[in-house]
Short mmCIF file of C-alpha atoms in Angstrom, two decimals:
data_model
loop_
_atom_site.label_atom_id
_atom_site.label_comp_id
_atom_site.label_asym_id
_atom_site.label_seq_id
_atom_site.Cartn_x
_atom_site.Cartn_y
_atom_site.Cartn_z
CA MET A 1 0.53 -7.12 -0.92
CA LYS A 2 -2.59 -8.94 0.33
CA LEU A 3 -5.67 -7.18 1.52
CA ALA A 4 -7.66 -7.84 4.80
CA PHE A 5 -10.26 -6.06 6.87
CA SER A 6 -10.77 -6.13 10.73
CA THR A 7 -13.97 -7.21 12.47
CA LEU A 8 -13.71 -4.14 14.45
CA GLY A 9 -15.76 -2.67 11.41
CA VAL A 10 -18.63 -5.18 11.84
CA PRO A 11 -19.31 -5.78 15.44
CA GLY A 12 -20.77 -8.85 16.63
CA LEU A 13 -21.15 -10.08 12.87
CA PRO A 14 -21.20 -14.06 12.69
CA VAL A 15 -17.96 -15.40 11.24
CA PRO A 16 -19.80 -16.91 8.02
CA ASP A 17 -21.27 -13.59 7.28
CA VAL A 18 -17.67 -12.27 7.61
CA LEU A 19 -16.25 -14.60 5.43
CA ALA A 20 -19.06 -13.91 2.95
CA LEU A 21 -18.35 -10.32 2.95
CA ALA A 22 -14.40 -10.98 2.45
CA SER A 23 -15.23 -13.43 -0.61
CA GLU A 24 -17.72 -11.18 -2.18
CA HIS A 25 -15.37 -8.05 -2.21
CA GLY A 26 -12.13 -9.60 -2.97
CA TYR A 27 -10.42 -9.51 0.35
CA HIS A 28 -7.94 -12.12 1.07
CA GLY A 29 -7.99 -12.15 4.88
CA VAL A 30 -9.78 -11.10 7.96
CA GLU A 31 -8.29 -9.64 11.30
CA LEU A 32 -10.33 -11.11 14.20
CA ARG A 33 -11.10 -8.96 17.04
CA ALA A 34 -10.82 -11.05 20.06
CA HIS A 35 -13.33 -9.89 22.59
CA PRO A 36 -16.17 -11.43 24.65
CA GLU A 37 -18.58 -9.42 22.77
CA GLU A 38 -17.43 -10.91 19.49
CA PRO A 39 -17.96 -14.40 17.93
CA VAL A 40 -14.26 -15.16 18.32
CA HIS A 41 -12.56 -15.07 21.73
CA PRO A 42 -10.24 -16.79 23.87
CA GLY A 43 -13.19 -18.26 25.77
CA LEU A 44 -14.19 -20.37 22.83
CA SER A 45 -14.16 -24.14 23.49
CA PRO A 46 -11.74 -26.49 21.45
CA ALA A 47 -14.92 -27.50 19.44
CA GLU A 48 -15.79 -23.92 18.72
CA ARG A 49 -12.23 -23.18 17.83
CA ALA A 50 -12.40 -26.23 15.32
CA ASP A 51 -15.61 -25.01 13.70
CA VAL A 52 -14.19 -21.52 13.10
CA ALA A 53 -11.02 -22.79 11.58
CA ALA A 54 -12.90 -25.14 9.40
CA LEU A 55 -15.01 -22.16 8.31
CA PHE A 56 -12.01 -20.25 7.14
CA ARG A 57 -10.51 -23.11 5.46
CA GLY A 58 -13.73 -23.87 3.54
CA SER A 59 -13.98 -20.16 2.47
CA GLY A 60 -10.28 -19.71 1.16
CA ILE A 61 -10.18 -16.48 3.34
CA GLU A 62 -7.19 -16.44 5.73
CA PRO A 63 -7.43 -15.63 9.45
CA LEU A 64 -4.91 -12.85 9.61
CA CYS A 65 -4.58 -12.01 13.21
CA VAL A 66 -6.17 -12.49 16.61
CA ALA A 67 -6.30 -8.95 17.60
CA GLY A 68 -6.15 -8.92 21.42
CA TYR A 69 -6.22 -6.44 24.07
CA ALA A 70 -3.41 -7.35 26.29
CA ARG A 71 -1.26 -4.26 27.40
CA VAL A 72 2.31 -5.47 27.49
CA ALA A 73 3.66 -2.20 28.93
CA ALA A 74 1.07 -1.66 31.58
CA PRO A 75 2.04 -1.42 35.44
CA GLY A 76 1.21 -4.44 37.63
CA ASP A 77 2.00 -7.99 37.94
CA ASP A 78 3.43 -9.85 34.91
CA ALA A 79 1.46 -12.99 35.32
CA ALA A 80 -2.01 -11.51 34.57
CA VAL A 81 -0.78 -9.98 31.38
CA LEU A 82 1.31 -13.15 30.24
CA GLY A 83 -1.59 -15.48 31.00
CA GLU A 84 -3.72 -13.28 28.86
CA LEU A 85 -1.22 -13.07 26.05
CA ARG A 86 -0.58 -16.84 26.24
CA GLY A 87 -4.54 -17.38 25.96
CA LEU A 88 -4.52 -15.25 22.84
CA LEU A 89 -1.55 -17.31 21.32
CA ARG A 90 -3.30 -20.41 21.96
CA LEU A 91 -6.29 -19.09 20.13
CA ALA A 92 -4.34 -18.03 17.21
CA HIS A 93 -2.72 -21.14 16.82
CA ASP A 94 -5.96 -23.21 17.03
CA LEU A 95 -7.39 -21.00 14.33
CA GLY A 96 -4.39 -21.11 12.15
CA ALA A 97 -3.71 -17.35 12.43
CA PRO A 98 -0.07 -16.27 12.19
CA PHE A 99 -0.17 -13.18 14.45
CA VAL A 100 -1.53 -12.07 17.78
CA ARG A 101 -1.95 -8.15 18.23
CA VAL A 102 -1.13 -6.62 21.68
CA PHE A 103 -1.05 -3.08 22.69
CA PRO A 104 1.41 -1.35 24.71
CA GLY A 105 -0.59 0.43 27.45
CA GLY A 106 2.24 1.99 29.33
CA GLU A 107 1.91 4.37 32.07
CA GLY A 108 4.56 6.42 34.20
CA PRO A 109 8.06 6.83 33.23
CA ARG A 110 9.04 6.10 29.61
CA GLU A 111 12.18 3.94 30.49
CA GLU A 112 10.01 1.71 33.02
CA ALA A 113 7.25 1.16 30.67
CA ASP A 114 9.85 0.03 27.80
CA ALA A 115 11.50 -2.23 30.21
CA ILE A 116 8.24 -3.79 31.35
CA ALA A 117 6.98 -4.62 27.86
CA ALA A 118 10.38 -5.80 26.57
CA ARG A 119 10.47 -8.16 29.71
CA ARG A 120 6.98 -9.59 29.01
CA LEU A 121 7.33 -9.79 25.38
CA GLY A 122 10.68 -11.77 25.73
CA THR A 123 9.10 -14.03 28.02
CA ALA A 124 6.20 -14.63 25.76
CA ALA A 125 8.33 -15.06 22.66
CA GLU A 126 9.22 -18.64 23.57
CA ASP A 127 5.52 -19.61 23.79
CA ALA A 128 4.97 -17.85 20.67
CA SER A 129 7.77 -19.87 18.94
CA ALA A 130 6.53 -23.06 20.30
CA LEU A 131 3.00 -22.49 18.87
CA GLY A 132 4.24 -21.00 15.65
CA VAL A 133 2.54 -17.64 16.23
CA ARG A 134 3.99 -14.22 15.97
CA ILE A 135 3.42 -11.33 18.49
CA LEU A 136 2.94 -7.88 17.18
CA LEU A 137 3.15 -4.94 19.06
CA GLU A 138 0.87 -2.28 17.58
CA THR A 139 1.85 1.42 17.22
CA HIS A 140 -0.73 2.62 19.64
CA ASP A 141 -1.34 4.61 22.76
CA SER A 142 1.77 5.15 24.92
CA HIS A 143 4.16 3.82 21.94
CA ARG A 144 2.32 5.49 18.95
CA THR A 145 5.34 5.80 16.58
CA GLY A 146 7.83 3.46 14.96
CA ALA A 147 10.62 4.89 17.32
CA ASP A 148 8.69 4.35 20.15
CA THR A 149 7.73 0.75 19.23
CA MET A 150 11.55 0.02 18.39
CA ARG A 151 12.63 0.83 22.03
CA VAL A 152 10.79 -2.07 23.19
CA LEU A 153 11.40 -4.59 20.17
CA GLY A 154 15.09 -3.78 19.92
CA PRO A 155 15.95 -5.15 23.39
CA VAL A 156 13.75 -8.25 22.69
CA GLY A 157 15.32 -9.31 19.67
CA HIS A 158 13.21 -12.38 19.03
CA ARG A 159 11.91 -13.36 15.43
CA GLN A 160 8.57 -14.05 17.04
CA VAL A 161 7.97 -10.70 18.27
CA GLY A 162 7.35 -7.95 15.62
CA ALA A 163 5.42 -4.64 14.98
CA LEU A 164 1.87 -3.83 13.65
CA TRP A 165 1.81 -0.48 11.84
CA ASP A 166 -1.20 1.47 12.47
CA VAL A 167 -1.19 4.35 10.02
CA MET A 168 -3.29 6.71 12.28
CA HIS A 169 -1.20 6.42 15.28
CA THR A 170 2.19 7.13 13.76
CA TRP A 171 0.71 10.11 11.84
CA LEU A 172 -0.97 11.36 15.22
CA GLY A 173 2.49 10.94 16.79
CA GLY A 174 4.11 13.13 14.06
CA GLU A 175 5.88 10.72 12.35
CA GLN A 176 6.42 10.51 8.59
CA PRO A 177 5.54 7.08 6.68
CA ALA A 178 9.15 6.95 5.47
CA GLN A 179 10.41 7.46 9.12
CA THR A 180 8.00 4.80 10.39
CA TYR A 181 8.97 2.17 7.74
CA ALA A 182 12.67 2.83 8.27
CA ALA A 183 12.29 2.12 11.98
CA LEU A 184 9.87 -0.80 11.60
CA ALA A 185 10.96 -2.73 8.39
CA PRO A 186 13.03 -5.31 10.08
CA GLN A 187 10.16 -6.28 12.35
CA LEU A 188 7.08 -5.33 10.21
CA GLY A 189 4.22 -7.91 10.52
CA TYR A 190 1.67 -6.16 8.62
CA VAL A 191 0.00 -2.62 8.33
CA GLN A 192 -3.36 -1.33 9.25
CA VAL A 193 -4.83 1.33 7.01
CA LYS A 194 -7.59 3.69 7.68
CA ASP A 195 -8.84 7.23 7.27
CA ILE A 196 -10.11 9.92 9.37
CA ALA A 197 -11.13 13.67 9.13
CA SER A 198 -8.49 15.48 11.31
CA VAL A 199 -6.65 15.08 14.66
CA GLU A 200 -9.69 16.31 16.38
CA ASP A 201 -12.18 13.95 14.59
CA THR A 202 -11.17 10.29 14.18
CA THR A 203 -14.51 9.16 13.17
CA PRO A 204 -13.85 6.49 10.64
CA LEU A 205 -14.01 7.46 6.83
CA PRO A 206 -13.97 5.62 3.61
CA LEU A 207 -10.34 5.01 2.48
CA GLY A 208 -9.04 7.94 0.65
CA ALA A 209 -11.68 10.36 2.10
CA GLY A 210 -9.73 11.73 4.99
CA VAL A 211 -6.34 13.07 5.72
CA LEU A 212 -4.08 10.13 6.46
CA PRO A 213 -1.11 9.64 4.23
CA LEU A 214 -2.29 6.41 2.60
CA THR A 215 -0.58 7.15 -0.79
CA GLU A 216 2.56 7.88 0.79
CA CYS A 217 2.36 4.75 2.92
CA VAL A 218 1.93 2.33 0.12
CA GLU A 219 4.54 4.21 -1.91
CA VAL A 220 7.08 3.47 1.13
CA LEU A 221 6.16 0.10 1.30
CA SER A 222 6.43 -0.73 -2.23
CA ARG A 223 9.69 0.99 -2.72
CA GLY A 224 11.10 -1.10 0.15
CA GLY A 225 9.76 -4.21 -1.64
CA TRP A 226 7.70 -5.07 1.20
CA ASP A 227 4.84 -7.39 0.23
CA GLY A 228 2.97 -8.32 3.30
CA TRP A 229 -0.82 -7.46 4.33
CA LEU A 230 -2.82 -4.20 4.34
CA CYS A 231 -5.67 -4.50 6.85
CA TRP A 232 -8.40 -2.00 6.91
CA GLU A 233 -9.17 -1.48 10.54
CA TYR A 234 -12.41 0.60 10.35
CA GLU A 235 -13.34 1.49 13.90
CA LYS A 236 -17.32 1.21 13.56
CA ARG A 237 -17.45 -0.45 17.25
CA TRP A 238 -16.33 2.91 18.60
CA TYR A 239 -18.38 5.34 16.51
CA GLU A 240 -21.87 4.41 15.92
CA GLN A 241 -22.53 7.30 13.87
CA ALA A 242 -20.23 5.90 11.19
CA ALA A 243 -21.51 4.52 7.90
CA PRO A 244 -21.66 0.68 7.94
CA LEU A 245 -18.74 -0.92 6.51
CA PRO A 246 -20.18 -3.67 4.19
CA GLY A 247 -21.39 -0.83 1.73
CA LEU A 248 -17.80 0.51 1.87
CA LEU A 249 -15.92 -2.58 1.48
CA ALA A 250 -15.75 -2.63 -2.43
CA ALA A 251 -14.78 0.74 -2.89
CA GLY A 252 -12.24 0.52 -0.25
CA ARG A 253 -10.60 -2.52 -1.92
CA ASP A 254 -10.75 -0.56 -5.34
CA HIS A 255 -8.80 2.27 -3.42
CA LEU A 256 -6.28 0.24 -2.33
CA VAL A 257 -5.57 -1.66 -5.40
CA ARG A 258 -5.37 1.78 -7.02
CA LEU A 259 -2.57 2.89 -4.66
CA LEU A 260 -0.80 -0.21 -5.26
CA GLY A 261 -0.83 0.01 -8.81
CA GLU A 262 0.26 3.59 -8.95
CA ALA A 263 3.01 2.72 -6.56
CA ALA A 264 4.23 -0.28 -8.62
#
């Protein structure tokens, strides 16, 4: 499995500095938080996109994903959500990233939210296919478990639409790693790892210092023969009191490598 980290852990850090951290600490890729307060977002000009893509190529680090904030199950008009999603797909294509992350964001009756998300993802799948980018629905908010996510992805049934497994949200949803993997395996794009103190305190911690079942997750993935990406999503942007990520990256990589070795 390849290792990456999210720029959510280094808010606002310029791309060259992010790539230097990845290279220094042995990470293969970077998940790019796509928000206007970050260096990479859909508002970049063609020239700016080309510059970012060139930085990645020159570093040997892969742009894993454009992590957007489109909420595909949210109520309202489809056009605005699809427009946002298509902007993320174009950005990922221009940067050479294989994935775009979206959230569910459903409200109201479950069946209605499922149907809205499936309809929008099915429509956007054709754009994704044309651009060579895959849309990943993260296990999050209204659809935090693998079972929740597959209620949407099953009806879509398109190879360019898959799942992003956030291990914190499936755990908070009461789902065991083996259950999540069984649900998501056919559609799994990659896995976000992290650690927290408890259900009540989700302040990010160094990997292995909290309660999330990272060992079990890696074991399940290894037993299943899955060889995709593990991406450390350290939510520094939302928790200013959390320790700075750069000083934790080396130990985090070592912890993941140790888990992978033990699971092999």
